[in-house]
Amino acid sequence: LPFTALLHIFIRPHSVFVQGYYSMYAAFALSGFACVFPNYRGSIGWDDDTLNSLLGKVGTQDVEDVIELVDYAIQHESALDGEQLIVSGGSHGGFLTAHLTAQYPGIYRAQDRHKQQSQQINPQQASTLTHSL
């Protein structure tokens, strides 16, 4: 029986998912998800040239890295259900989640974006909020 694949994107560039025990991984797995945790371009472990190549291309190169990983995982892991993909991320991971679902509509059955960078308030709204409080 194939598992629903949960693609979880970490919160910021210059981070990394490591192999080993982590309670979040265990919680997802115990909930019945096959977990895919990408270390996309910008993650710790990429060289400086690769990191610098992101300048002006955030939301494209890093998104392509994630899509390539998902395609690879589905092709090489028979336990993954390619029709049941969920994507989740917070902060920069939420930003990438928004890009993934917008650039590749129809791939993901559900998405979870939290603490997303694109949910920023402009100065005029902030001024209005301050006066409203």
Short mmCIF file of N, CA, C and O in Angstrom, two decimals:
data_model
loop_
_atom_site.label_atom_id
_atom_site.label_comp_id
_atom_site.label_asym_id
_atom_site.label_seq_id
_atom_site.Cartn_x
_atom_site.Cartn_y
_atom_site.Cartn_z
N LEU A 1 0.85 -1.19 0.00
CA LEU A 1 0.00 0.00 0.00
C LEU A 1 0.89 1.24 0.00
O LEU A 1 1.69 1.43 0.90
N PRO A 2 0.77 2.10 -1.01
CA PRO A 2 1.61 3.30 -1.04
C PRO A 2 1.23 4.29 0.06
O PRO A 2 0.08 4.36 0.49
N PHE A 3 2.22 5.03 0.51
CA PHE A 3 2.03 6.03 1.55
C PHE A 3 1.88 7.42 0.93
O PHE A 3 2.50 7.72 -0.09
N THR A 4 1.09 8.27 1.59
CA THR A 4 1.05 9.67 1.21
C THR A 4 2.41 10.27 1.52
O THR A 4 2.95 10.08 2.61
N ALA A 5 2.98 10.97 0.56
CA ALA A 5 4.29 11.59 0.75
C ALA A 5 4.12 13.01 1.29
O ALA A 5 3.37 13.80 0.73
N LEU A 6 4.81 13.28 2.37
CA LEU A 6 4.82 14.61 2.95
C LEU A 6 6.16 15.25 2.64
O LEU A 6 7.21 14.78 3.09
N LEU A 7 6.13 16.29 1.84
CA LEU A 7 7.32 17.06 1.52
C LEU A 7 7.36 18.22 2.50
O LEU A 7 6.48 19.08 2.49
N HIS A 8 8.34 18.22 3.39
CA HIS A 8 8.44 19.27 4.40
C HIS A 8 9.71 20.08 4.14
O HIS A 8 10.80 19.54 4.08
N ILE A 9 9.55 21.39 3.97
CA ILE A 9 10.65 22.28 3.61
C ILE A 9 11.03 23.11 4.83
O ILE A 9 10.17 23.75 5.44
N PHE A 10 12.30 23.10 5.18
CA PHE A 10 12.72 23.80 6.40
C PHE A 10 12.60 25.31 6.28
O PHE A 10 12.36 25.86 5.21
N ILE A 11 12.81 25.96 7.40
CA ILE A 11 12.41 27.36 7.55
C ILE A 11 13.29 28.40 6.89
O ILE A 11 12.87 29.52 6.71
N ARG A 12 14.52 28.06 6.56
CA ARG A 12 15.37 29.12 5.99
C ARG A 12 16.53 28.53 5.20
O ARG A 12 16.95 27.41 5.47
N PRO A 13 17.03 29.30 4.27
CA PRO A 13 18.30 28.90 3.66
C PRO A 13 19.37 28.88 4.75
O PRO A 13 19.17 29.44 5.82
N HIS A 14 20.46 28.28 4.49
CA HIS A 14 21.56 28.12 5.45
C HIS A 14 21.15 27.20 6.60
O HIS A 14 21.67 27.33 7.71
N SER A 15 20.22 26.31 6.35
CA SER A 15 19.82 25.27 7.29
C SER A 15 20.07 23.94 6.62
O SER A 15 20.52 23.88 5.48
N VAL A 16 19.75 22.86 7.31
CA VAL A 16 19.92 21.54 6.72
C VAL A 16 19.08 20.54 7.50
O VAL A 16 18.90 20.68 8.71
N PHE A 17 18.50 19.57 6.80
CA PHE A 17 17.90 18.43 7.46
C PHE A 17 19.00 17.39 7.62
O PHE A 17 19.77 17.15 6.69
N VAL A 18 19.10 16.81 8.78
CA VAL A 18 20.14 15.81 9.03
C VAL A 18 19.52 14.44 9.19
O VAL A 18 18.34 14.32 9.53
N GLN A 19 20.31 13.41 8.93
CA GLN A 19 19.85 12.06 9.18
C GLN A 19 20.01 11.80 10.67
O GLN A 19 20.99 12.20 11.28
N GLY A 20 19.06 11.12 11.23
CA GLY A 20 19.08 10.84 12.65
C GLY A 20 17.68 11.00 13.22
O GLY A 20 16.74 11.35 12.50
N TYR A 21 17.55 10.76 14.50
CA TYR A 21 16.23 10.85 15.13
C TYR A 21 15.87 12.30 15.36
O TYR A 21 16.65 13.10 15.87
N TYR A 22 14.66 12.64 15.01
CA TYR A 22 14.11 13.95 15.25
C TYR A 22 12.62 13.73 15.51
O TYR A 22 11.96 13.03 14.73
N SER A 23 12.10 14.29 16.57
CA SER A 23 10.71 13.99 16.96
C SER A 23 9.70 14.33 15.87
O SER A 23 8.70 13.63 15.72
N MET A 24 9.95 15.39 15.10
CA MET A 24 9.02 15.75 14.04
C MET A 24 8.97 14.65 12.97
O MET A 24 7.91 14.30 12.49
N TYR A 25 10.14 14.11 12.60
CA TYR A 25 10.17 13.02 11.62
C TYR A 25 9.35 11.84 12.14
O TYR A 25 8.56 11.24 11.41
N ALA A 26 9.58 11.50 13.41
CA ALA A 26 8.88 10.36 14.01
C ALA A 26 7.37 10.60 14.03
O ALA A 26 6.59 9.69 13.72
N ALA A 27 6.94 11.81 14.39
CA ALA A 27 5.51 12.11 14.44
C ALA A 27 4.86 11.97 13.06
O ALA A 27 3.77 11.39 12.94
N PHE A 28 5.52 12.47 12.04
CA PHE A 28 4.98 12.33 10.68
C PHE A 28 4.90 10.87 10.28
O PHE A 28 3.90 10.41 9.75
N ALA A 29 5.97 10.13 10.52
CA ALA A 29 6.00 8.71 10.15
C ALA A 29 4.95 7.91 10.92
O ALA A 29 4.25 7.07 10.34
N LEU A 30 4.80 8.17 12.22
CA LEU A 30 3.80 7.46 13.02
C LEU A 30 2.38 7.82 12.60
O LEU A 30 1.44 7.07 12.87
N SER A 31 2.24 8.96 11.94
CA SER A 31 0.92 9.38 11.43
C SER A 31 0.63 8.77 10.06
O SER A 31 -0.41 9.05 9.47
N GLY A 32 1.57 7.99 9.53
CA GLY A 32 1.35 7.28 8.27
C GLY A 32 1.89 7.94 7.03
O GLY A 32 1.56 7.54 5.92
N PHE A 33 2.73 8.94 7.21
CA PHE A 33 3.30 9.63 6.05
C PHE A 33 4.68 9.09 5.71
O PHE A 33 5.46 8.74 6.60
N ALA A 34 4.98 9.03 4.43
CA ALA A 34 6.35 8.84 3.97
C ALA A 34 6.93 10.24 3.85
O ALA A 34 6.34 11.12 3.21
N CYS A 35 8.02 10.50 4.50
CA CYS A 35 8.54 11.85 4.62
C CYS A 35 9.67 12.12 3.64
O CYS A 35 10.57 11.30 3.48
N VAL A 36 9.60 13.27 3.01
CA VAL A 36 10.65 13.73 2.10
C VAL A 36 11.08 15.10 2.60
O VAL A 36 10.27 16.03 2.68
N PHE A 37 12.35 15.19 2.99
CA PHE A 37 12.89 16.42 3.54
C PHE A 37 14.04 16.90 2.65
O PHE A 37 15.13 16.37 2.72
N PRO A 38 13.79 17.88 1.80
CA PRO A 38 14.83 18.29 0.84
C PRO A 38 15.87 19.24 1.44
O PRO A 38 15.55 20.10 2.25
N ASN A 39 17.11 19.04 1.06
CA ASN A 39 18.17 20.02 1.31
C ASN A 39 18.43 20.71 -0.03
O ASN A 39 19.28 20.30 -0.80
N TYR A 40 17.63 21.72 -0.29
CA TYR A 40 17.67 22.41 -1.58
C TYR A 40 18.84 23.38 -1.64
O TYR A 40 19.51 23.65 -0.65
N ARG A 41 19.08 23.91 -2.82
CA ARG A 41 20.15 24.89 -3.05
C ARG A 41 20.01 26.02 -2.03
O ARG A 41 18.94 26.58 -1.85
N GLY A 42 21.10 26.33 -1.36
CA GLY A 42 21.08 27.31 -0.29
C GLY A 42 21.23 26.65 1.07
O GLY A 42 21.49 27.31 2.07
N SER A 43 21.06 25.33 1.12
CA SER A 43 21.23 24.59 2.36
C SER A 43 22.71 24.50 2.71
O SER A 43 23.57 24.59 1.84
N ILE A 44 22.98 24.27 3.98
CA ILE A 44 24.36 24.03 4.41
C ILE A 44 24.86 22.79 3.66
O ILE A 44 24.15 21.82 3.51
N GLY A 45 26.07 22.85 3.18
CA GLY A 45 26.63 21.72 2.45
C GLY A 45 26.82 22.01 0.97
O GLY A 45 27.58 21.33 0.31
N TRP A 46 26.09 22.98 0.45
CA TRP A 46 26.32 23.40 -0.93
C TRP A 46 27.52 24.34 -0.92
O TRP A 46 27.75 25.07 0.02
N ASP A 47 28.26 24.38 -2.00
CA ASP A 47 29.43 25.25 -2.05
C ASP A 47 29.00 26.71 -2.29
O ASP A 47 27.85 27.00 -2.61
N ASP A 48 29.95 27.62 -2.11
CA ASP A 48 29.64 29.06 -2.23
C ASP A 48 29.16 29.44 -3.62
O ASP A 48 28.28 30.29 -3.76
N ASP A 49 29.73 28.85 -4.67
CA ASP A 49 29.30 29.17 -6.03
C ASP A 49 27.83 28.81 -6.24
O ASP A 49 27.07 29.56 -6.84
N THR A 50 27.44 27.65 -5.72
CA THR A 50 26.05 27.21 -5.86
C THR A 50 25.14 28.13 -5.06
O THR A 50 24.08 28.54 -5.54
N LEU A 51 25.56 28.47 -3.85
CA LEU A 51 24.78 29.39 -3.02
C LEU A 51 24.63 30.74 -3.71
O LEU A 51 23.53 31.29 -3.80
N ASN A 52 25.71 31.27 -4.24
CA ASN A 52 25.67 32.57 -4.90
C ASN A 52 24.84 32.54 -6.19
O ASN A 52 24.34 33.57 -6.63
N SER A 53 24.69 31.37 -6.79
CA SER A 53 23.89 31.27 -8.01
C SER A 53 22.41 31.56 -7.73
O SER A 53 21.64 31.82 -8.65
N LEU A 54 22.01 31.51 -6.47
CA LEU A 54 20.61 31.78 -6.11
C LEU A 54 20.24 33.26 -6.23
O LEU A 54 19.06 33.58 -6.35
N LEU A 55 21.23 34.13 -6.18
CA LEU A 55 20.94 35.57 -6.22
C LEU A 55 20.11 35.90 -7.45
O LEU A 55 20.51 35.63 -8.58
N GLY A 56 18.95 36.45 -7.23
CA GLY A 56 18.04 36.79 -8.32
C GLY A 56 17.25 35.61 -8.84
O GLY A 56 16.46 35.77 -9.77
N LYS A 57 17.46 34.42 -8.28
CA LYS A 57 16.78 33.22 -8.78
C LYS A 57 16.10 32.44 -7.66
O LYS A 57 15.75 31.28 -7.84
N VAL A 58 15.92 33.08 -6.50
CA VAL A 58 15.19 32.43 -5.42
C VAL A 58 13.75 32.26 -5.88
O VAL A 58 13.15 33.16 -6.46
N GLY A 59 13.20 31.09 -5.66
CA GLY A 59 11.85 30.79 -6.13
C GLY A 59 11.86 30.08 -7.48
O GLY A 59 10.81 29.68 -7.97
N THR A 60 13.02 29.97 -8.08
CA THR A 60 13.14 29.19 -9.32
C THR A 60 14.13 28.04 -9.13
O THR A 60 13.75 26.89 -9.20
N GLN A 61 15.42 28.37 -8.87
CA GLN A 61 16.41 27.31 -8.73
C GLN A 61 16.10 26.39 -7.54
O GLN A 61 16.18 25.17 -7.67
N ASP A 62 15.76 26.97 -6.40
CA ASP A 62 15.48 26.15 -5.22
C ASP A 62 14.20 25.33 -5.43
O ASP A 62 14.13 24.17 -5.01
N VAL A 63 13.23 25.89 -6.10
CA VAL A 63 12.00 25.15 -6.42
C VAL A 63 12.33 23.98 -7.36
O VAL A 63 11.84 22.86 -7.16
N GLU A 64 13.16 24.22 -8.36
CA GLU A 64 13.56 23.14 -9.27
C GLU A 64 14.28 22.03 -8.52
O GLU A 64 14.07 20.84 -8.81
N ASP A 65 15.12 22.39 -7.54
CA ASP A 65 15.81 21.37 -6.73
C ASP A 65 14.80 20.48 -6.02
O ASP A 65 14.94 19.26 -5.98
N VAL A 66 13.78 21.10 -5.43
CA VAL A 66 12.77 20.35 -4.69
C VAL A 66 11.98 19.45 -5.63
O VAL A 66 11.74 18.27 -5.33
N ILE A 67 11.57 19.98 -6.79
CA ILE A 67 10.82 19.18 -7.76
C ILE A 67 11.64 17.98 -8.23
O ILE A 67 11.12 16.86 -8.34
N GLU A 68 12.93 18.20 -8.50
CA GLU A 68 13.79 17.09 -8.91
C GLU A 68 13.86 16.01 -7.83
O GLU A 68 13.83 14.82 -8.14
N LEU A 69 13.96 16.41 -6.57
CA LEU A 69 14.00 15.44 -5.48
C LEU A 69 12.69 14.65 -5.40
O LEU A 69 12.70 13.43 -5.25
N VAL A 70 11.57 15.35 -5.49
CA VAL A 70 10.27 14.67 -5.42
C VAL A 70 10.14 13.67 -6.58
O VAL A 70 9.75 12.51 -6.36
N ASP A 71 10.49 14.09 -7.78
CA ASP A 71 10.43 13.17 -8.93
C ASP A 71 11.32 11.95 -8.69
O ASP A 71 10.92 10.82 -8.95
N TYR A 72 12.53 12.19 -8.21
CA TYR A 72 13.47 11.10 -7.94
C TYR A 72 12.90 10.15 -6.89
O TYR A 72 12.94 8.92 -7.05
N ALA A 73 12.38 10.71 -5.81
CA ALA A 73 11.84 9.88 -4.73
C ALA A 73 10.68 9.01 -5.21
O ALA A 73 10.61 7.82 -4.90
N ILE A 74 9.78 9.59 -5.99
CA ILE A 74 8.63 8.83 -6.49
C ILE A 74 9.08 7.73 -7.44
O ILE A 74 8.56 6.61 -7.40
N GLN A 75 10.06 8.02 -8.29
CA GLN A 75 10.55 7.02 -9.23
C GLN A 75 11.30 5.88 -8.56
O GLN A 75 11.27 4.75 -9.02
N HIS A 76 11.99 6.18 -7.45
CA HIS A 76 12.87 5.18 -6.84
C HIS A 76 12.35 4.57 -5.55
O HIS A 76 12.97 3.65 -5.02
N GLU A 77 11.25 5.05 -5.03
CA GLU A 77 10.70 4.50 -3.79
C GLU A 77 9.26 4.07 -4.04
O GLU A 77 8.36 4.89 -4.10
N SER A 78 9.07 2.78 -4.19
CA SER A 78 7.75 2.25 -4.57
C SER A 78 6.70 2.47 -3.49
O SER A 78 5.50 2.42 -3.78
N ALA A 79 7.11 2.76 -2.26
CA ALA A 79 6.13 2.97 -1.18
C ALA A 79 5.49 4.36 -1.24
O ALA A 79 4.51 4.61 -0.54
N LEU A 80 6.00 5.24 -2.10
CA LEU A 80 5.43 6.59 -2.21
C LEU A 80 4.30 6.61 -3.23
O LEU A 80 4.42 6.06 -4.32
N ASP A 81 3.23 7.26 -2.87
CA ASP A 81 2.10 7.44 -3.77
C ASP A 81 2.25 8.80 -4.46
O ASP A 81 2.05 9.84 -3.82
N GLY A 82 2.63 8.80 -5.71
CA GLY A 82 2.84 10.03 -6.46
C GLY A 82 1.57 10.85 -6.67
O GLY A 82 1.63 12.01 -7.06
N GLU A 83 0.41 10.25 -6.40
CA GLU A 83 -0.86 10.97 -6.53
C GLU A 83 -1.30 11.60 -5.21
O GLU A 83 -2.29 12.31 -5.17
N GLN A 84 -0.59 11.30 -4.15
CA GLN A 84 -0.96 11.79 -2.81
C GLN A 84 0.22 12.54 -2.20
O GLN A 84 0.85 12.08 -1.27
N LEU A 85 0.51 13.71 -2.73
CA LEU A 85 1.62 14.51 -2.23
C LEU A 85 1.09 15.69 -1.42
O LEU A 85 0.14 16.36 -1.83
N ILE A 86 1.72 15.93 -0.28
CA ILE A 86 1.40 17.08 0.56
C ILE A 86 2.69 17.87 0.73
O ILE A 86 3.76 17.29 0.91
N VAL A 87 2.61 19.19 0.69
CA VAL A 87 3.79 20.03 0.88
C VAL A 87 3.54 20.96 2.05
O VAL A 87 2.44 21.48 2.23
N SER A 88 4.58 21.13 2.86
CA SER A 88 4.47 21.95 4.07
C SER A 88 5.77 22.70 4.28
O SER A 88 6.85 22.17 3.99
N GLY A 89 5.67 23.91 4.79
CA GLY A 89 6.87 24.66 5.13
C GLY A 89 6.54 25.94 5.87
O GLY A 89 5.45 26.49 5.72
N GLY A 90 7.48 26.37 6.68
CA GLY A 90 7.31 27.62 7.42
C GLY A 90 8.39 28.61 7.07
O GLY A 90 9.50 28.23 6.69
N SER A 91 8.07 29.88 7.18
CA SER A 91 8.98 30.97 6.87
C SER A 91 9.44 30.84 5.41
O SER A 91 8.60 30.80 4.51
N HIS A 92 10.74 30.69 5.16
CA HIS A 92 11.19 30.54 3.78
C HIS A 92 10.63 29.24 3.18
O HIS A 92 10.34 29.18 1.98
N GLY A 93 10.44 28.22 4.01
CA GLY A 93 9.81 26.98 3.54
C GLY A 93 8.38 27.23 3.09
O GLY A 93 7.89 26.62 2.13
N GLY A 94 7.67 28.15 3.76
CA GLY A 94 6.32 28.53 3.34
C GLY A 94 6.35 29.29 2.03
O GLY A 94 5.49 29.12 1.16
N PHE A 95 7.35 30.13 1.88
CA PHE A 95 7.56 30.86 0.63
C PHE A 95 7.77 29.87 -0.52
O PHE A 95 7.15 29.99 -1.58
N LEU A 96 8.62 28.85 -0.30
CA LEU A 96 8.85 27.84 -1.34
C LEU A 96 7.61 26.98 -1.56
O LEU A 96 7.32 26.58 -2.69
N THR A 97 6.86 26.72 -0.50
CA THR A 97 5.61 25.97 -0.64
C THR A 97 4.65 26.72 -1.56
O THR A 97 4.02 26.14 -2.44
N ALA A 98 4.55 28.03 -1.37
CA ALA A 98 3.69 28.86 -2.23
C ALA A 98 4.17 28.79 -3.68
O ALA A 98 3.35 28.65 -4.60
N HIS A 99 5.47 28.89 -3.88
CA HIS A 99 6.01 28.80 -5.24
C HIS A 99 5.75 27.43 -5.85
O HIS A 99 5.38 27.33 -7.03
N LEU A 100 5.97 26.37 -5.09
CA LEU A 100 5.74 25.01 -5.61
C LEU A 100 4.30 24.82 -6.05
O LEU A 100 4.04 24.29 -7.13
N THR A 101 3.36 25.26 -5.23
CA THR A 101 1.95 25.03 -5.56
C THR A 101 1.49 25.95 -6.68
O THR A 101 0.58 25.59 -7.43
N ALA A 102 2.11 27.13 -6.82
CA ALA A 102 1.74 28.04 -7.91
C ALA A 102 2.39 27.62 -9.23
O ALA A 102 1.75 27.67 -10.28
N GLN A 103 3.66 27.21 -9.18
CA GLN A 103 4.38 26.86 -10.40
C GLN A 103 4.03 25.46 -10.91
O GLN A 103 4.18 25.18 -12.09
N TYR A 104 3.60 24.60 -10.00
CA TYR A 104 3.26 23.22 -10.37
C TYR A 104 1.86 22.88 -9.85
O TYR A 104 1.70 22.04 -8.97
N PRO A 105 0.84 23.56 -10.36
CA PRO A 105 -0.52 23.32 -9.88
C PRO A 105 -0.97 21.89 -10.19
O PRO A 105 -0.59 21.31 -11.20
N GLY A 106 -1.74 21.34 -9.30
CA GLY A 106 -2.28 20.01 -9.53
C GLY A 106 -1.41 18.88 -9.01
O GLY A 106 -1.85 17.74 -8.98
N ILE A 107 -0.18 19.17 -8.59
CA ILE A 107 0.69 18.10 -8.09
C ILE A 107 0.37 17.77 -6.63
O ILE A 107 0.35 16.62 -6.23
N TYR A 108 0.12 18.79 -5.84
CA TYR A 108 -0.04 18.60 -4.39
C TYR A 108 -1.52 18.55 -4.01
O TYR A 108 -2.31 19.36 -4.44
N ARG A 109 -1.87 17.57 -3.17
CA ARG A 109 -3.25 17.41 -2.71
C ARG A 109 -3.58 18.40 -1.59
O ARG A 109 -4.72 18.75 -1.38
N ALA A 110 -2.54 18.81 -0.87
CA ALA A 110 -2.74 19.76 0.24
C ALA A 110 -1.43 20.50 0.46
O ALA A 110 -0.36 20.04 0.06
N GLN A 111 -1.56 21.66 1.10
CA GLN A 111 -0.38 22.45 1.44
C GLN A 111 -0.57 23.08 2.80
O GLN A 111 -1.69 23.31 3.24
N ASP A 112 0.53 23.32 3.47
CA ASP A 112 0.53 24.00 4.76
C ASP A 112 1.65 25.02 4.72
O ASP A 112 2.81 24.67 4.56
N ARG A 113 1.27 26.30 4.80
CA ARG A 113 2.26 27.38 4.84
C ARG A 113 2.07 28.13 6.14
O ARG A 113 0.97 28.55 6.46
N HIS A 114 3.14 28.29 6.87
CA HIS A 114 3.05 29.03 8.13
C HIS A 114 4.28 29.92 8.30
O HIS A 114 5.33 29.63 7.75
N LYS A 115 4.09 31.00 9.02
CA LYS A 115 5.16 31.99 9.24
C LYS A 115 5.82 32.37 7.93
O LYS A 115 7.03 32.51 7.84
N GLN A 116 5.02 32.54 6.93
CA GLN A 116 5.51 32.71 5.56
C GLN A 116 6.06 34.10 5.32
O GLN A 116 5.46 35.09 5.72
N GLN A 117 7.18 34.19 4.64
CA GLN A 117 7.81 35.47 4.34
C GLN A 117 6.94 36.37 3.49
O GLN A 117 7.02 37.58 3.60
N SER A 118 6.12 35.82 2.64
CA SER A 118 5.32 36.65 1.75
C SER A 118 4.10 37.24 2.44
O SER A 118 3.35 37.96 1.83
N GLN A 119 3.94 36.96 3.71
CA GLN A 119 2.82 37.52 4.47
C GLN A 119 3.30 38.70 5.30
O GLN A 119 3.04 38.80 6.48
N GLN A 120 4.00 39.61 4.67
CA GLN A 120 4.53 40.77 5.37
C GLN A 120 3.57 41.94 5.24
O GLN A 120 2.85 42.06 4.25
N ILE A 121 3.59 42.79 6.23
CA ILE A 121 2.71 43.96 6.26
C ILE A 121 3.51 45.15 5.76
O ILE A 121 4.64 45.37 6.19
N ASN A 122 2.92 45.94 4.86
CA ASN A 122 3.63 47.12 4.40
C ASN A 122 3.56 48.21 5.47
O ASN A 122 2.72 48.16 6.36
N PRO A 123 4.44 49.21 5.42
CA PRO A 123 4.49 50.24 6.47
C PRO A 123 3.17 50.97 6.70
O PRO A 123 2.82 51.29 7.82
N GLN A 124 2.41 51.21 5.64
CA GLN A 124 1.13 51.90 5.80
C GLN A 124 0.16 51.02 6.59
O GLN A 124 -0.54 51.50 7.47
N GLN A 125 0.11 49.71 6.30
CA GLN A 125 -0.75 48.81 7.06
C GLN A 125 -0.30 48.74 8.51
O GLN A 125 -1.11 48.71 9.41
N ALA A 126 1.01 48.72 8.75
CA ALA A 126 1.54 48.64 10.11
C ALA A 126 1.11 49.86 10.90
O ALA A 126 0.72 49.77 12.05
N SER A 127 1.16 51.03 10.25
CA SER A 127 0.74 52.27 10.90
C SER A 127 -0.74 52.20 11.28
O SER A 127 -1.14 52.57 12.38
N THR A 128 -1.57 51.69 10.38
CA THR A 128 -3.00 51.56 10.64
C THR A 128 -3.23 50.57 11.77
O THR A 128 -4.05 50.82 12.66
N LEU A 129 -2.51 49.47 11.78
CA LEU A 129 -2.65 48.47 12.85
C LEU A 129 -2.28 49.07 14.20
O LEU A 129 -2.97 48.86 15.19
N THR A 130 -1.20 49.84 14.25
CA THR A 130 -0.76 50.43 15.50
C THR A 130 -1.82 51.36 16.06
O THR A 130 -2.13 51.33 17.25
N HIS A 131 -2.43 52.17 15.18
CA HIS A 131 -3.45 53.11 15.64
C HIS A 131 -4.74 52.37 16.03
O HIS A 131 -5.48 52.85 16.88
N SER A 132 -4.98 51.22 15.43
CA SER A 132 -6.19 50.46 15.73
C SER A 132 -6.09 49.78 17.10
O SER A 132 -7.10 49.51 17.73
N LEU A 133 -4.88 49.47 17.52
CA LEU A 133 -4.68 48.76 18.79
C LEU A 133 -4.91 49.71 19.93
O LEU A 133 -5.38 49.55 20.93
#
